[in-house]
mmCIF file of C-alpha atoms and ligand atoms in Angstrom:
data_model
loop_
_atom_site.group_PDB
_atom_site.id
_atom_site.type_symbol
_atom_site.label_atom_id
_atom_site.label_comp_id
_atom_site.label_asym_id
_atom_site.label_seq_id
_atom_site.Cartn_x
_atom_site.Cartn_y
_atom_site.Cartn_z
ATOM 1 C CA UNK L 224 -8.306 7.194 20.448
ATOM 2 C CA UNK L 225 -10.313 5.884 17.494
ATOM 3 C CA UNK L 226 -11.182 7.488 14.187
ATOM 4 C CA UNK L 227 -13.399 6.618 11.251
ATOM 5 C CA UNK L 228 -12.690 7.686 7.688
ATOM 6 C CA UNK L 229 -15.533 7.306 5.207
ATOM 7 C CA UNK L 230 -14.712 6.363 1.623
ATOM 8 C CA UNK L 231 -17.534 7.894 -0.429
ATOM 9 C CA UNK L 232 -18.232 5.771 -3.473
ATOM 10 C CA UNK L 233 -22.011 5.789 -3.706
ATOM 11 C CA UNK L 234 -23.378 2.264 -3.257
ATOM 12 C CA UNK L 235 -19.856 0.979 -2.727
ATOM 13 C CA UNK L 236 -19.045 3.402 0.120
ATOM 14 C CA UNK L 237 -17.458 2.048 3.283
ATOM 15 C CA UNK L 238 -15.778 3.033 6.517
ATOM 16 C CA UNK L 239 -12.169 2.642 7.555
ATOM 17 C CA UNK L 240 -11.992 2.340 11.333
ATOM 18 C CA UNK L 241 -8.615 3.212 12.825
ATOM 19 C CA UNK L 242 -7.359 2.722 16.361
ATOM 20 C CA UNK L 243 -6.014 0.221 18.869
ATOM 21 C CA UNK L 244 -8.160 -2.722 19.972
ATOM 22 C CA UNK L 245 -10.280 -3.242 16.853
ATOM 23 C CA UNK L 246 -9.421 -6.945 16.488
ATOM 24 C CA UNK L 247 -10.817 -7.891 19.927
ATOM 25 C CA UNK L 248 -14.050 -6.127 18.948
ATOM 26 C CA UNK L 249 -14.070 -7.223 15.289
ATOM 27 C CA UNK L 250 -17.168 -9.397 15.744
ATOM 28 C CA UNK L 251 -19.456 -6.542 16.742
ATOM 29 C CA UNK L 252 -18.028 -4.392 13.941
ATOM 30 C CA UNK L 253 -18.460 -7.017 11.215
ATOM 31 C CA UNK L 254 -21.788 -8.479 12.434
ATOM 32 C CA UNK L 255 -23.988 -5.848 10.686
ATOM 33 C CA UNK L 256 -22.591 -7.041 7.328
ATOM 34 C CA UNK L 257 -23.390 -10.710 7.870
ATOM 35 C CA UNK L 258 -26.462 -12.643 6.779
ATOM 36 C CA UNK L 259 -25.243 -15.643 8.775
ATOM 37 C CA UNK L 260 -22.715 -15.790 11.594
ATOM 38 C CA UNK L 261 -19.729 -17.213 9.809
ATOM 39 C CA UNK L 262 -16.733 -15.830 7.922
ATOM 40 C CA UNK L 263 -13.821 -17.283 5.942
ATOM 41 C CA UNK L 264 -10.464 -15.696 6.727
ATOM 42 C CA UNK L 265 -7.434 -15.613 4.443
ATOM 43 C CA UNK L 266 -4.218 -14.821 6.276
ATOM 44 C CA UNK L 267 -0.509 -15.681 6.287
ATOM 45 C CA UNK L 268 1.369 -17.960 8.648
ATOM 46 C CA UNK L 269 3.216 -15.124 10.404
ATOM 47 C CA UNK L 270 0.091 -13.076 11.089
ATOM 48 C CA UNK L 271 -1.813 -16.220 12.057
ATOM 49 C CA UNK L 272 0.855 -17.106 14.631
ATOM 50 C CA UNK L 273 0.695 -13.655 16.174
ATOM 51 C CA UNK L 274 -2.935 -12.606 15.926
ATOM 52 C CA UNK L 275 -5.331 -15.275 14.633
ATOM 53 C CA UNK L 276 -6.508 -16.418 18.051
ATOM 54 C CA UNK L 277 -7.237 -12.793 18.999
ATOM 55 C CA UNK L 278 -9.349 -12.487 15.837
ATOM 56 C CA UNK L 279 -11.114 -15.792 16.566
ATOM 57 C CA UNK L 280 -11.963 -14.499 20.068
ATOM 58 C CA UNK L 281 -12.991 -11.098 18.727
ATOM 59 C CA UNK L 282 -15.381 -12.674 16.234
ATOM 60 C CA UNK L 283 -16.511 -15.329 18.696
ATOM 61 C CA UNK L 284 -17.574 -12.711 21.216
ATOM 62 C CA UNK L 285 -20.273 -11.703 18.712
ATOM 63 C CA UNK L 286 -21.130 -15.373 18.028
ATOM 64 C CA UNK L 287 -19.363 -15.414 14.650
ATOM 65 C CA UNK L 288 -17.606 -18.630 13.589
ATOM 66 C CA UNK L 289 -14.461 -18.417 11.578
ATOM 67 C CA UNK L 290 -12.495 -20.780 9.346
ATOM 68 C CA UNK L 291 -9.017 -19.669 8.305
ATOM 69 C CA UNK L 292 -6.484 -20.515 5.617
ATOM 70 C CA UNK L 293 -2.921 -19.415 6.424
ATOM 71 C CA UNK L 294 -0.753 -18.985 3.323
ATOM 72 C CA UNK L 295 3.036 -18.664 3.315
ATOM 73 C CA UNK L 296 4.213 -15.099 4.031
ATOM 74 C CA UNK L 297 5.915 -13.110 1.269
ATOM 75 C CA UNK L 298 5.396 -11.621 -2.160
ATOM 76 C CA UNK L 299 5.568 -14.992 -3.960
ATOM 77 C CA UNK L 300 2.175 -15.830 -2.435
ATOM 78 C CA UNK L 301 0.620 -13.222 -4.754
ATOM 79 C CA UNK L 302 0.634 -15.738 -7.592
ATOM 80 C CA UNK L 303 -1.696 -18.041 -9.549
ATOM 81 C CA UNK L 304 -0.930 -21.194 -7.503
ATOM 82 C CA UNK L 305 -1.809 -19.573 -4.151
ATOM 83 C CA UNK L 306 -4.725 -17.746 -5.715
ATOM 84 C CA UNK L 307 -6.121 -21.011 -7.074
ATOM 85 C CA UNK L 308 -5.638 -22.693 -3.712
ATOM 86 C CA UNK L 309 -7.397 -19.799 -1.954
ATOM 87 C CA UNK L 310 -10.392 -19.719 -4.282
ATOM 88 C CA UNK L 311 -10.827 -23.499 -4.070
ATOM 89 C CA UNK L 312 -10.535 -23.369 -0.292
ATOM 90 C CA UNK L 313 -13.213 -20.665 -0.153
ATOM 91 C CA UNK L 314 -15.477 -22.847 -2.297
ATOM 92 C CA UNK L 315 -14.736 -25.828 -0.037
ATOM 93 C CA UNK L 316 -15.820 -23.677 2.893
ATOM 94 C CA UNK L 317 -19.100 -23.215 1.026
ATOM 95 C CA UNK L 318 -18.788 -19.453 0.994
ATOM 96 C CA UNK L 319 -21.998 -18.184 -0.565
ATOM 97 C CA UNK L 320 -22.793 -15.047 -2.534
ATOM 98 C CA UNK L 321 -24.037 -13.231 0.585
ATOM 99 C CA UNK L 322 -21.108 -14.221 2.793
ATOM 100 C CA UNK L 323 -18.086 -12.139 3.688
ATOM 101 C CA UNK L 324 -14.417 -13.021 3.185
ATOM 102 C CA UNK L 325 -11.916 -11.489 5.609
ATOM 103 C CA UNK L 326 -8.421 -10.484 4.473
ATOM 104 C CA UNK L 327 -6.240 -10.598 7.576
ATOM 105 C CA UNK L 328 -2.653 -9.602 6.894
ATOM 106 C CA UNK L 329 -0.415 -7.208 5.009
ATOM 107 C CA UNK L 330 -0.568 -6.027 1.418
ATOM 108 C CA UNK L 331 0.012 -9.455 -0.118
ATOM 109 C CA UNK L 332 -2.928 -11.051 1.685
ATOM 110 C CA UNK L 333 -5.163 -8.006 1.168
ATOM 111 C CA UNK L 334 -4.519 -7.969 -2.580
ATOM 112 C CA UNK L 335 -4.892 -11.724 -3.019
ATOM 113 C CA UNK L 336 -7.961 -12.125 -0.786
ATOM 114 C CA UNK L 337 -9.615 -9.092 -2.350
ATOM 115 C CA UNK L 338 -9.100 -10.537 -5.824
ATOM 116 C CA UNK L 339 -10.385 -13.940 -4.685
ATOM 117 C CA UNK L 340 -13.494 -12.205 -3.302
ATOM 118 C CA UNK L 341 -13.870 -10.267 -6.575
ATOM 119 C CA UNK L 342 -14.131 -13.428 -8.677
ATOM 120 C CA UNK L 343 -15.673 -15.925 -6.258
ATOM 121 C CA UNK L 344 -19.251 -16.584 -7.377
ATOM 122 C CA UNK L 345 -18.863 -13.450 -9.545
ATOM 123 C CA UNK L 346 -18.092 -11.344 -6.489
ATOM 124 C CA UNK L 347 -18.606 -11.595 -2.748
ATOM 125 C CA UNK L 348 -18.062 -8.885 -0.170
ATOM 126 C CA UNK L 349 -14.871 -8.723 1.826
ATOM 127 C CA UNK L 350 -13.482 -6.992 4.911
ATOM 128 C CA UNK L 351 -9.895 -5.848 5.155
ATOM 129 C CA UNK L 352 -8.134 -6.199 8.514
ATOM 130 C CA UNK L 353 -4.682 -4.887 7.555
ATOM 131 C CA UNK L 354 -1.847 -5.773 9.908
ATOM 132 C CA UNK L 355 1.100 -3.907 8.367
ATOM 133 C CA UNK L 356 1.528 -0.139 8.317
ATOM 134 C CA UNK L 357 1.760 -0.229 4.530
ATOM 135 C CA UNK L 358 -1.528 -2.085 4.259
ATOM 136 C CA UNK L 359 -3.236 0.204 6.794
ATOM 137 C CA UNK L 360 -2.289 3.427 5.022
ATOM 138 C CA UNK L 361 -2.389 2.263 1.437
ATOM 139 C CA UNK L 362 -3.243 -1.149 0.053
ATOM 140 C CA UNK L 363 -6.311 -2.007 2.174
ATOM 141 C CA UNK L 364 -8.111 1.147 1.050
ATOM 142 C CA UNK L 365 -9.273 1.890 -2.472
ATOM 143 C CA UNK L 366 -10.168 -1.498 -3.900
ATOM 144 C CA UNK L 367 -7.105 -2.380 -5.955
ATOM 145 C CA UNK L 368 -6.815 -6.169 -5.740
ATOM 146 C CA UNK L 369 -4.756 -8.672 -7.656
ATOM 147 C CA UNK L 370 -1.766 -10.921 -8.035
ATOM 148 C CA UNK L 371 1.568 -10.775 -9.851
ATOM 149 C CA UNK L 372 2.319 -12.302 -13.255
ATOM 150 C CA UNK L 373 5.673 -13.579 -14.478
ATOM 151 C CA UNK L 374 5.583 -10.468 -16.711
ATOM 152 C CA UNK L 375 5.320 -8.028 -13.803
ATOM 153 C CA UNK L 376 3.737 -7.030 -10.506
ATOM 154 C CA UNK L 377 -0.015 -6.554 -10.071
ATOM 155 C CA UNK L 378 -0.753 -7.273 -13.726
ATOM 156 C CA UNK L 379 -3.760 -9.510 -12.983
ATOM 157 C CA UNK L 380 -6.539 -8.111 -10.839
ATOM 158 C CA UNK L 381 -9.732 -6.186 -10.393
ATOM 159 C CA UNK L 382 -11.093 -3.115 -8.688
ATOM 160 C CA UNK L 383 -13.177 -4.537 -5.861
ATOM 161 C CA UNK L 384 -13.898 -2.303 -2.886
ATOM 162 C CA UNK L 385 -14.002 -3.791 0.618
ATOM 163 C CA UNK L 386 -17.169 -3.383 2.683
ATOM 164 C CA UNK L 387 -15.245 -2.355 5.794
ATOM 165 C CA UNK L 388 -11.618 -1.816 6.803
ATOM 166 C CA UNK L 389 -10.487 -2.345 10.405
ATOM 167 C CA UNK L 390 -7.007 -0.872 10.898
ATOM 168 C CA UNK L 391 -6.047 -1.985 14.395
ATOM 169 C CA UNK L 392 -3.031 0.166 15.219
ATOM 170 C CA UNK L 393 -2.141 -2.013 18.226
ATOM 171 C CA UNK L 394 -0.860 -4.749 15.890
ATOM 172 C CA UNK L 395 1.745 -2.359 14.465
ATOM 173 C CA UNK L 396 3.667 -3.044 17.689
ATOM 174 C CA UNK L 397 4.522 -6.543 16.447
ATOM 175 C CA UNK L 398 6.148 -5.324 13.206
ATOM 176 C CA UNK L 399 9.919 -5.373 12.820
ATOM 177 C CA UNK L 400 11.516 -1.923 12.655
ATOM 178 C CA UNK L 401 12.259 -2.533 8.980
ATOM 179 C CA UNK L 402 8.643 -3.424 8.152
ATOM 180 C CA UNK L 403 7.377 -0.440 10.094
ATOM 181 C CA UNK L 404 9.719 1.986 8.339
ATOM 182 C CA UNK L 405 8.870 0.522 4.940
ATOM 183 C CA UNK L 406 5.213 1.358 5.643
ATOM 184 C CA UNK L 407 6.285 4.772 6.888
ATOM 185 C CA UNK L 408 7.671 5.400 3.379
ATOM 186 C CA UNK L 409 4.054 5.436 2.163
ATOM 187 C CA UNK L 410 3.009 7.743 5.012
ATOM 188 C CA UNK L 411 5.701 10.263 4.040
ATOM 189 C CA UNK L 412 4.514 9.962 0.440
ATOM 190 C CA UNK L 413 1.098 11.396 1.408
ATOM 191 C CA UNK L 414 2.675 14.482 2.951
ATOM 192 C CA UNK L 415 4.931 14.944 -0.036
ATOM 193 C CA UNK L 416 2.191 14.573 -2.619
ATOM 194 C CA UNK L 417 -0.567 16.623 -1.124
ATOM 195 C CA UNK L 418 -0.136 18.084 2.357
ATOM 196 C CA UNK L 419 2.952 20.048 3.347
ATOM 197 C CA UNK L 420 1.622 20.548 6.876
ATOM 198 C CA UNK L 421 1.346 16.784 7.301
ATOM 199 C CA UNK L 422 4.960 16.468 6.144
ATOM 200 C CA UNK L 423 5.989 19.136 8.695
ATOM 201 C CA UNK L 424 4.078 17.226 11.366
ATOM 202 C CA UNK L 425 5.925 14.032 10.393
ATOM 203 C CA UNK L 426 9.254 15.838 10.609
ATOM 204 C CA UNK L 427 8.553 16.501 14.287
ATOM 205 C CA UNK L 428 6.387 13.486 15.202
ATOM 206 C CA UNK L 429 8.052 10.794 13.055
ATOM 207 C CA UNK L 430 10.437 9.602 15.782
ATOM 208 C CA UNK L 431 7.593 9.306 18.350
ATOM 209 C CA UNK L 432 5.548 7.421 15.805
ATOM 210 C CA UNK L 433 8.372 4.979 15.112
ATOM 211 C CA UNK L 434 9.001 4.382 18.794
ATOM 212 C CA UNK L 435 5.390 3.409 19.429
ATOM 213 C CA UNK L 436 3.411 6.532 20.437
ATOM 214 C CA UNK L 437 -0.131 5.242 19.834
ATOM 215 C CA UNK L 438 -1.824 8.619 19.420
ATOM 216 C CA UNK L 439 0.795 9.621 16.860
ATOM 217 C CA UNK L 440 0.287 6.324 15.032
ATOM 218 C CA UNK L 441 -3.494 6.713 14.940
ATOM 219 C CA UNK L 442 -3.116 10.301 13.733
ATOM 220 C CA UNK L 443 -0.647 9.335 10.986
ATOM 221 C CA UNK L 444 -2.774 6.432 9.748
ATOM 222 C CA UNK L 445 -5.926 8.569 9.847
ATOM 223 C CA UNK L 446 -4.445 11.467 7.892
ATOM 224 C CA UNK L 447 -2.966 9.094 5.321
ATOM 225 C CA UNK L 448 -6.230 7.183 4.882
ATOM 226 C CA UNK L 449 -8.217 10.428 4.691
ATOM 227 C CA UNK L 450 -6.024 11.626 1.850
ATOM 228 C CA UNK L 451 -6.330 8.327 0.056
ATOM 229 C CA UNK L 452 -10.103 8.221 0.607
ATOM 230 C CA UNK L 453 -10.484 11.725 -0.880
ATOM 231 C CA UNK L 454 -8.440 10.808 -3.939
ATOM 232 C CA UNK L 455 -10.190 7.453 -4.476
ATOM 233 C CA UNK L 456 -13.601 9.112 -4.130
ATOM 234 C CA UNK L 457 -12.612 11.529 -6.930
ATOM 235 C CA UNK L 458 -10.989 8.936 -9.173
ATOM 236 C CA UNK L 459 -11.716 5.325 -8.238
ATOM 237 C CA UNK L 460 -10.219 3.670 -11.328
ATOM 238 C CA UNK L 461 -7.171 5.907 -11.811
ATOM 239 C CA UNK L 462 -8.185 7.948 -14.817
ATOM 240 C CA UNK L 463 -6.507 11.020 -13.306
ATOM 241 C CA UNK L 464 -5.809 12.142 -9.734
ATOM 242 C CA UNK L 465 -5.364 8.659 -8.294
ATOM 243 C CA UNK L 466 -2.074 8.460 -10.190
ATOM 244 C CA UNK L 467 -0.705 11.003 -7.688
ATOM 245 C CA UNK L 468 -0.578 8.122 -5.210
ATOM 246 C CA UNK L 469 2.199 6.776 -7.411
ATOM 247 C CA UNK L 470 4.652 9.489 -6.364
ATOM 248 C CA UNK L 471 8.060 7.809 -6.264
ATOM 249 C CA UNK L 472 6.683 4.640 -7.868
ATOM 250 C CA UNK L 473 8.192 4.943 -11.355
ATOM 251 C CA UNK L 474 11.664 4.915 -9.821
ATOM 252 C CA UNK L 475 10.554 2.400 -7.193
ATOM 253 C CA UNK L 476 9.266 -0.146 -9.694
ATOM 254 C CA UNK L 477 12.525 -0.022 -11.648
ATOM 255 C CA UNK L 478 14.495 -0.533 -8.417
ATOM 256 C CA UNK L 479 12.243 -3.402 -7.316
ATOM 257 C CA UNK L 480 12.666 -5.080 -10.710
ATOM 258 C CA UNK L 481 16.439 -4.500 -10.567
ATOM 259 C CA UNK L 482 16.625 -6.155 -7.146
ATOM 260 C CA UNK L 483 14.436 -9.073 -8.227
ATOM 261 C CA UNK L 484 11.514 -8.147 -5.903
ATOM 262 C CA UNK L 485 13.664 -9.598 -3.158
ATOM 263 C CA UNK L 486 14.480 -8.840 0.440
ATOM 264 C CA UNK L 487 17.125 -6.411 -0.823
ATOM 265 C CA UNK L 488 14.445 -3.768 -1.228
ATOM 266 C CA UNK L 489 10.969 -3.709 0.279
ATOM 267 C CA UNK L 490 8.266 -1.869 -1.655
ATOM 268 C CA UNK L 491 7.947 0.935 0.914
ATOM 269 C CA UNK L 492 11.717 1.383 0.966
ATOM 270 C CA UNK L 493 11.675 1.753 -2.806
ATOM 271 C CA UNK L 494 8.855 4.296 -2.512
ATOM 272 C CA UNK L 495 10.913 6.384 -0.087
ATOM 273 C CA UNK L 496 13.987 6.338 -2.334
ATOM 274 C CA UNK L 497 11.727 6.959 -5.333
ATOM 275 C CA UNK L 498 10.182 10.024 -3.654
ATOM 276 C CA UNK L 499 13.650 11.432 -2.979
ATOM 277 C CA UNK L 500 14.559 10.881 -6.651
ATOM 278 C CA UNK L 501 11.274 12.389 -7.877
ATOM 279 C CA UNK L 502 11.993 15.530 -5.862
ATOM 280 C CA UNK L 503 15.554 15.615 -7.179
ATOM 281 C CA UNK L 504 14.215 15.388 -10.740
ATOM 282 C CA UNK L 505 11.608 18.077 -10.016
ATOM 283 C CA UNK L 506 14.272 20.388 -8.650
ATOM 284 C CA UNK L 507 16.560 19.880 -11.650
ATOM 285 C CA UNK L 508 13.672 20.665 -13.972
ATOM 286 C CA UNK L 509 13.223 23.928 -12.065
ATOM 287 C CA UNK L 510 9.815 22.886 -10.756
ATOM 288 C CA UNK L 511 10.629 23.070 -7.060
ATOM 289 C CA UNK L 512 13.390 24.637 -4.989
ATOM 290 C CA UNK L 513 16.744 22.939 -4.469
ATOM 291 C CA UNK L 514 16.021 22.775 -0.748
ATOM 292 C CA UNK L 515 13.004 20.478 -1.224
ATOM 293 C CA UNK L 516 14.897 17.289 -2.211
ATOM 294 C CA UNK L 517 17.406 17.960 0.580
ATOM 295 C CA UNK L 518 14.569 18.273 3.083
ATOM 296 C CA UNK L 519 12.946 15.052 1.886
ATOM 297 C CA UNK L 520 16.233 13.195 2.158
ATOM 298 C CA UNK L 521 17.017 14.713 5.568
ATOM 299 C CA UNK L 522 13.738 13.421 6.992
ATOM 300 C CA UNK L 523 14.186 9.919 5.573
ATOM 301 C CA UNK L 524 17.743 9.846 6.905
ATOM 302 C CA UNK L 525 16.641 11.090 10.340
ATOM 303 C CA UNK L 526 14.128 8.220 10.470
ATOM 304 C CA UNK L 527 16.886 5.707 9.691
ATOM 305 C CA UNK L 528 15.312 4.826 6.353
ATOM 306 C CA UNK L 529 16.815 3.834 3.053
ATOM 307 C CA UNK L 530 17.183 7.179 1.291
ATOM 308 C CA UNK L 531 19.679 6.850 -1.571
ATOM 309 C CA UNK L 532 20.652 4.229 -4.128
ATOM 310 C CA UNK L 533 23.779 3.714 -1.997
ATOM 311 C CA UNK L 534 21.526 2.229 0.700
ATOM 312 C CA UNK L 535 20.589 -0.714 -1.561
ATOM 313 C CA UNK L 536 22.954 -3.656 -1.071
ATOM 314 C CA UNK L 537 24.477 -5.454 -4.056
ATOM 315 C CA UNK L 538 24.763 -4.552 -7.716
ATOM 316 C CA UNK L 539 22.333 -2.370 -9.626
ATOM 317 C CA UNK L 540 22.156 -1.892 -13.395
ATOM 318 C CA UNK L 541 23.493 1.353 -14.842
ATOM 319 C CA UNK L 542 21.328 4.403 -15.528
ATOM 320 C CA UNK L 543 20.378 3.088 -18.984
ATOM 321 C CA UNK L 544 19.320 -0.255 -17.493
ATOM 322 C CA UNK L 545 17.188 1.426 -14.824
ATOM 323 C CA UNK L 546 15.567 3.665 -17.420
ATOM 324 C CA UNK L 547 14.679 0.588 -19.498
ATOM 325 C CA UNK L 548 13.102 -1.022 -16.445
ATOM 326 C CA UNK L 549 11.023 2.134 -15.946
ATOM 327 C CA UNK L 550 9.787 1.693 -19.511
ATOM 328 C CA UNK L 551 8.290 -1.679 -18.546
ATOM 329 C CA UNK L 552 6.166 -0.146 -15.809
ATOM 330 C CA UNK L 553 2.459 -0.773 -16.308
ATOM 331 C CA UNK L 554 1.854 2.952 -15.916
ATOM 332 C CA UNK L 555 3.514 3.611 -19.247
ATOM 333 C CA UNK L 556 0.905 4.978 -21.664
ATOM 334 C CA UNK L 557 1.544 4.884 -25.431
ATOM 335 C CA UNK L 558 5.185 4.198 -24.669
ATOM 336 C CA UNK L 559 5.446 7.492 -22.738
ATOM 337 C CA UNK L 560 6.857 7.362 -19.220
ATOM 338 C CA UNK L 561 4.567 9.092 -16.767
ATOM 339 C CA UNK L 562 6.138 10.721 -13.761
ATOM 340 C CA UNK L 563 4.626 12.220 -10.682
ATOM 341 C CA UNK L 564 6.694 15.339 -10.055
ATOM 342 C CA UNK L 565 6.278 18.160 -7.546
ATOM 343 C CA UNK L 566 6.126 21.938 -7.546
ATOM 344 C CA UNK L 567 7.069 21.796 -3.878
ATOM 345 C CA UNK L 568 6.443 19.653 -0.823
ATOM 346 C CA UNK L 569 2.727 18.826 -0.851
ATOM 347 C CA UNK L 570 2.194 19.791 -4.509
ATOM 348 C CA UNK L 571 2.537 16.770 -6.771
ATOM 349 C CA UNK L 572 1.248 16.553 -10.324
ATOM 350 C CA UNK L 573 1.429 14.062 -13.165
ATOM 351 C CA UNK L 574 3.310 14.635 -16.392
ATOM 352 C CA UNK L 575 4.464 12.656 -19.415
ATOM 353 C CA UNK L 576 6.640 15.540 -20.468
ATOM 354 C CA UNK L 577 9.974 14.678 -18.871
ATOM 355 C CA UNK L 578 13.129 14.836 -20.993
ATOM 356 C CA UNK L 579 14.921 11.486 -21.046
ATOM 357 C CA UNK L 580 18.249 13.255 -20.468
ATOM 358 C CA UNK L 581 17.039 14.765 -17.201
ATOM 359 C CA UNK L 582 16.039 11.341 -15.870
ATOM 360 C CA UNK L 583 19.332 9.861 -17.053
ATOM 361 C CA UNK L 584 21.349 12.550 -15.299
ATOM 362 C CA UNK L 585 19.461 12.089 -12.009
ATOM 363 C CA UNK L 586 20.044 8.337 -12.194
ATOM 364 C CA UNK L 587 23.714 8.678 -13.146
ATOM 365 C CA UNK L 588 24.393 11.049 -10.251
ATOM 366 C CA UNK L 589 22.448 8.890 -7.820
ATOM 367 C CA UNK L 590 24.397 5.804 -8.946
ATOM 368 C CA UNK L 591 27.736 7.625 -8.663
ATOM 369 C CA UNK L 592 27.255 7.971 -4.875
ATOM 370 C CA UNK L 593 27.313 4.168 -4.527
HETATM 371 N N1 LIG R 127 -1.394 2.211 -4.119
HETATM 372 C C1 LIG R 127 -1.853 3.135 -5.077
HETATM 373 C C2 LIG R 127 -3.335 3.117 -5.257
HETATM 374 O O1 LIG R 127 -4.036 2.482 -4.505
HETATM 375 O O2 LIG R 127 -3.809 3.719 -6.168
#
């Protein structure tokens, strides 16, 4: 089973190919983009150990040569020092304006390589070959690239769309259960923000997906990417609708900051908990029924995912502290916190009109269960 989702952005349009076995055939898929048969690949050491030779063979079968730089795995790679090293390496490889850079890895590599491609020689094309579920359903699509600053995550970057995305669902089989479920947090987010039938489908198919059912995985990635492609086509630079993709993220970013962007909480885990809290807040504001947050939490629980603040190990700040961390989110506009709330499962909307007391009471109650 293989699907293609088209991201319609005029001259910057591209396809996202989804299915098992795309890496072994990557050469034939990338060849139409190349002016000469050579690519520079940015990856991380973990992905390189598992899959780089398969990519080399896949490119080689179409006569494409590849040079690769493997960076250390982990969020700290999304920083100036590794960015500088990557850009200088690409220049050392004599990557020219018409060449193509390949981002081969999870969200960290995709964001860093995309940003390197955005600035190298004032912009070269790049191909995303995402290897984590999170990267396949979210970060490889839509052209957000960048690195972190000491002041916060993703504060330095550019919109730079890839020319092609190859989401090989076979590589998801090498993810740890925790990594897979963290990516699944983003999949659930799509159902919750815009498609109640997709959420219903996940409620029944989620366990099969997690245990490796390839058709279910392809279907889940395809539906997620299709939703993202539709939103990005409407609002590439997040002037409006694209913000819906941040469902759960205001809470998530505060929790990530509170846990020091460490192994205590992966981004996708924070998104899942954040979605549960966003539905709780929506219900308390009378926007959706009381059953909705319970249903969201029940599904996350059934999947064995982090669902509540009690699932985060170690200390957390109090409600006031978390609220302050939310205020430092880059999505704050004119000092106003923006929330994505929901009128029901599949019906998210953005608002700046959320009483501080309501947020405080949701946080206090959530913290009291710890
Ligand atoms: N990950 C959210 C976005 O791409 O807009």
